[in-house]
Coordinates of C-alpha atoms in Angstrom, one line a residue:
M567 CA 131.6 -149.6 56.4
R568 CA 134.6 -147.4 55.8
L569 CA 137.8 -148.1 57.7
L570 CA 138.7 -145.5 60.4
S571 CA 141.9 -144.7 58.5
D572 CA 139.7 -143.8 55.4
F573 CA 137.5 -141.6 57.6
R574 CA 140.5 -139.8 59.1
S575 CA 141.8 -139.0 55.6
A576 CA 138.5 -137.5 54.7
A577 CA 138.2 -135.6 58.0
L578 CA 141.7 -134.2 57.6
A579 CA 140.9 -133.1 54.1
L580 CA 137.7 -131.3 55.3
F581 CA 139.6 -129.4 57.9
T582 CA 142.7 -128.5 55.9
G583 CA 141.4 -127.8 52.4
G584 CA 142.7 -130.9 50.6
L585 CA 140.5 -133.4 48.7
L586 CA 137.0 -132.7 49.7
V587 CA 134.0 -135.1 50.0
G588 CA 130.8 -134.6 47.9
S589 CA 129.1 -131.3 47.8
A590 CA 131.4 -129.9 50.6
A591 CA 133.8 -129.0 47.7
E592 CA 131.5 -126.5 46.0
A593 CA 132.7 -123.2 47.5
H594 CA 134.2 -121.5 50.5
P595 CA 133.4 -122.0 53.3
H596 CA 133.4 -125.8 53.6
I597 CA 132.6 -126.1 57.3
W598 CA 130.2 -124.0 59.5
V599 CA 130.8 -123.8 63.2
T600 CA 128.5 -122.3 65.8
S601 CA 130.6 -121.4 68.9
T602 CA 129.9 -120.7 72.5
S603 CA 132.9 -119.8 74.6
E604 CA 133.8 -119.3 78.2
L605 CA 136.7 -117.6 79.9
V606 CA 137.6 -119.4 83.1
Y607 CA 138.8 -117.7 86.2
A608 CA 140.5 -118.9 89.3
A609 CA 139.6 -117.9 92.8
D610 CA 142.3 -115.2 92.9
G611 CA 140.8 -113.5 89.9
S612 CA 143.3 -114.7 87.3
V613 CA 142.2 -116.0 83.9
T614 CA 143.2 -119.7 83.6
G615 CA 141.9 -120.6 80.1
V616 CA 139.2 -120.7 77.5
R617 CA 136.5 -123.3 77.2
H618 CA 134.9 -123.9 73.8
A619 CA 131.8 -125.7 72.6
W620 CA 131.8 -125.9 68.7
T621 CA 128.8 -127.2 67.0
F622 CA 129.5 -128.3 63.4
D623 CA 127.0 -128.2 60.5
D624 CA 125.0 -131.3 59.7
M625 CA 126.9 -132.1 56.5
F626 CA 130.3 -132.1 58.1
S627 CA 128.9 -134.0 61.1
S628 CA 127.6 -136.7 58.7
H629 CA 130.9 -137.1 56.9
A630 CA 132.8 -137.1 60.2
L631 CA 130.8 -140.0 61.5
L632 CA 131.6 -142.3 58.6
G633 CA 133.4 -145.3 60.0
I634 CA 132.4 -144.6 63.6
E635 CA 130.6 -147.7 65.1
A636 CA 127.7 -147.2 67.5
N637 CA 125.9 -149.7 69.6
T638 CA 122.6 -148.0 68.8
K639 CA 121.9 -146.7 65.3
G640 CA 121.9 -142.9 65.2
V641 CA 123.1 -142.6 68.9
Y642 CA 126.7 -142.0 69.7
T643 CA 128.2 -142.0 73.2
R644 CA 131.2 -139.9 74.3
E645 CA 133.2 -143.1 74.5
E646 CA 132.3 -144.1 70.9
L647 CA 133.3 -140.6 69.7
Q648 CA 136.5 -140.3 71.7
S649 CA 138.9 -141.3 68.9
L650 CA 137.2 -138.8 66.6
A651 CA 137.5 -136.1 69.3
Q652 CA 141.2 -136.8 69.8
F653 CA 141.8 -136.7 66.0
N654 CA 140.0 -133.4 65.7
I655 CA 142.1 -131.9 68.5
E656 CA 145.3 -133.1 66.8
V657 CA 144.2 -131.4 63.5
L658 CA 143.2 -128.2 65.2
K659 CA 146.6 -127.9 66.8
E660 CA 148.1 -127.2 63.4
H661 CA 145.9 -124.1 63.2
S662 CA 146.4 -123.0 66.8
Y663 CA 142.8 -124.0 67.5
F664 CA 141.7 -120.9 65.6
T665 CA 141.8 -119.1 69.0
S666 CA 143.9 -116.4 70.5
L667 CA 143.7 -114.6 73.8
K668 CA 145.4 -111.3 74.3
A669 CA 146.1 -109.0 77.3
S670 CA 149.1 -106.7 76.8
G671 CA 150.2 -109.2 74.2
K672 CA 149.3 -112.6 72.9
L673 CA 149.0 -115.3 75.6
T674 CA 150.2 -118.9 75.2
F675 CA 148.0 -121.9 75.6
E676 CA 149.0 -125.4 76.8
A677 CA 147.7 -128.5 75.2
P678 CA 143.8 -128.9 75.3
I679 CA 142.2 -130.8 78.2
D680 CA 138.7 -132.1 78.9
Y681 CA 137.9 -132.6 75.2
F682 CA 135.0 -134.7 74.0
L683 CA 132.3 -134.8 71.3
D684 CA 128.6 -135.2 71.7
Y685 CA 126.0 -135.7 69.1
A686 CA 122.5 -134.3 69.1
G687 CA 120.1 -133.1 66.4
D688 CA 122.3 -134.5 63.6
R689 CA 125.2 -132.3 64.7
L690 CA 128.4 -132.9 66.4
T691 CA 129.7 -130.6 69.1
L692 CA 133.3 -130.5 70.1
H693 CA 134.0 -129.4 73.7
F694 CA 137.5 -128.6 74.8
T695 CA 139.4 -126.4 77.2
L696 CA 142.6 -124.4 76.4
P697 CA 144.5 -123.8 79.6
L698 CA 146.8 -120.8 79.7
E699 CA 150.5 -121.7 80.2
T700 CA 150.6 -118.9 82.8
P701 CA 147.3 -117.7 84.4
I702 CA 147.1 -113.9 84.3
K703 CA 145.3 -111.1 86.0
S704 CA 144.2 -108.4 83.6
K705 CA 141.6 -105.8 83.5
S706 CA 141.3 -106.1 79.7
L707 CA 141.2 -109.2 77.5
L708 CA 140.5 -109.9 73.9
L709 CA 139.5 -113.3 72.7
E710 CA 139.6 -113.9 69.0
I711 CA 138.1 -116.9 67.1
V712 CA 138.7 -117.0 63.3
D713 CA 139.9 -119.0 60.4
P714 CA 141.6 -116.4 58.2
S715 CA 141.4 -118.6 55.1
Y716 CA 137.6 -118.8 55.6
F717 CA 137.7 -122.6 55.0
I718 CA 135.7 -122.7 58.3
D719 CA 133.0 -120.1 59.0
F720 CA 132.9 -119.5 62.7
Q721 CA 129.8 -117.7 64.0
M722 CA 129.0 -117.1 67.7
A723 CA 125.8 -118.5 69.0
K724 CA 122.9 -116.1 69.0
D725 CA 122.0 -116.8 72.7
H726 CA 124.7 -116.6 75.3
P727 CA 127.7 -116.7 73.0
V728 CA 130.2 -116.0 75.8
K729 CA 130.3 -116.5 79.5
L730 CA 132.7 -115.5 82.3
V731 CA 133.1 -118.4 84.7
G732 CA 134.2 -117.4 88.2
A733 CA 135.2 -113.9 87.2
P734 CA 135.6 -111.1 89.8
A735 CA 132.5 -109.0 90.5
G736 CA 132.0 -106.3 87.9
C737 CA 133.7 -108.0 85.0
E738 CA 131.8 -107.8 81.7
A739 CA 132.1 -109.4 78.3
W740 CA 130.7 -108.4 75.0
L741 CA 130.9 -109.5 71.4
A742 CA 132.0 -107.0 68.7
R743 CA 130.2 -107.0 65.4
P744 CA 132.4 -108.5 62.6
I745 CA 133.5 -106.1 59.9
G746 CA 131.9 -108.4 57.2
N747 CA 128.2 -108.7 56.8
D748 CA 125.8 -111.1 55.0
R749 CA 126.6 -109.5 51.6
D750 CA 130.3 -110.1 52.2
R751 CA 129.6 -113.7 53.0
K752 CA 127.7 -114.2 49.8
M753 CA 130.5 -112.6 47.8
A754 CA 133.1 -114.8 49.4
Q755 CA 130.9 -117.9 48.8
A756 CA 130.6 -117.0 45.1
A757 CA 134.4 -116.5 44.6
S758 CA 136.6 -119.1 42.9
E759 CA 138.5 -121.6 44.9
D760 CA 141.8 -120.4 43.4
S761 CA 141.3 -116.9 45.0
F762 CA 141.5 -118.5 48.4
R763 CA 144.9 -120.2 47.8
E764 CA 148.2 -118.6 48.8
G765 CA 148.6 -115.4 46.8
G766 CA 145.0 -115.2 45.9
A767 CA 142.8 -112.1 46.4
N768 CA 140.7 -113.9 49.2
V769 CA 143.5 -115.6 51.0
S770 CA 142.7 -113.8 54.3
V771 CA 139.0 -113.0 53.7
G772 CA 138.1 -114.8 56.9
L773 CA 139.4 -111.8 58.9
L774 CA 136.3 -110.0 57.8
F775 CA 134.3 -112.4 59.9
E776 CA 136.6 -112.5 62.9
N777 CA 134.8 -113.0 66.2
K778 CA 136.2 -110.6 68.8
I779 CA 135.1 -110.9 72.5
M780 CA 136.2 -108.1 74.8
V781 CA 136.4 -108.5 78.5
E782 CA 136.7 -105.6 81.0
C783 CA 137.1 -105.8 84.7
P784 CA 137.2 -103.0 87.3

């Protein structure tokens, strides 16, 4: 069984575009994430943060679990996955959690809380909450989830991709359709790896697939 330190090196590489493992190195993107997201409100109607649940593709999940010991084969508890969850959170910090929330300007998050991993159906799901440094009351909000480098392909879940938790009556949220389509995805996947590096033609191609969630309150 691989040492945890070996696993961490592999996981870091998968997240940041370094040395990749196996067939994950074939073409962009390297990781696929299905996201469901919640905007969390306080009793006074202010937004307090964003809560994510990110389900990783089966290949990344399989690689990530290398070196993780489980009491029951194929079954992983939150406790057994906690060190992996913490490591993923630390790596995501370097990329601002691929998340931004804007009102009149970009809002600042504090360090993530309530983070954990669960495992079901051969896939890992990372749960975490990004609290706002200063809760805010705003009639309009824009939540964006994207990896501009397209190393990770974030797609919102087909069913109930976004939820408002504790929001004032009359608030509504909807998901804008990304600029890019399936044809653009195929073209990006067929492009050379060099084109995604700094200065390359596709360095920011991920913005074509940016997930934008608008919230409007009365």
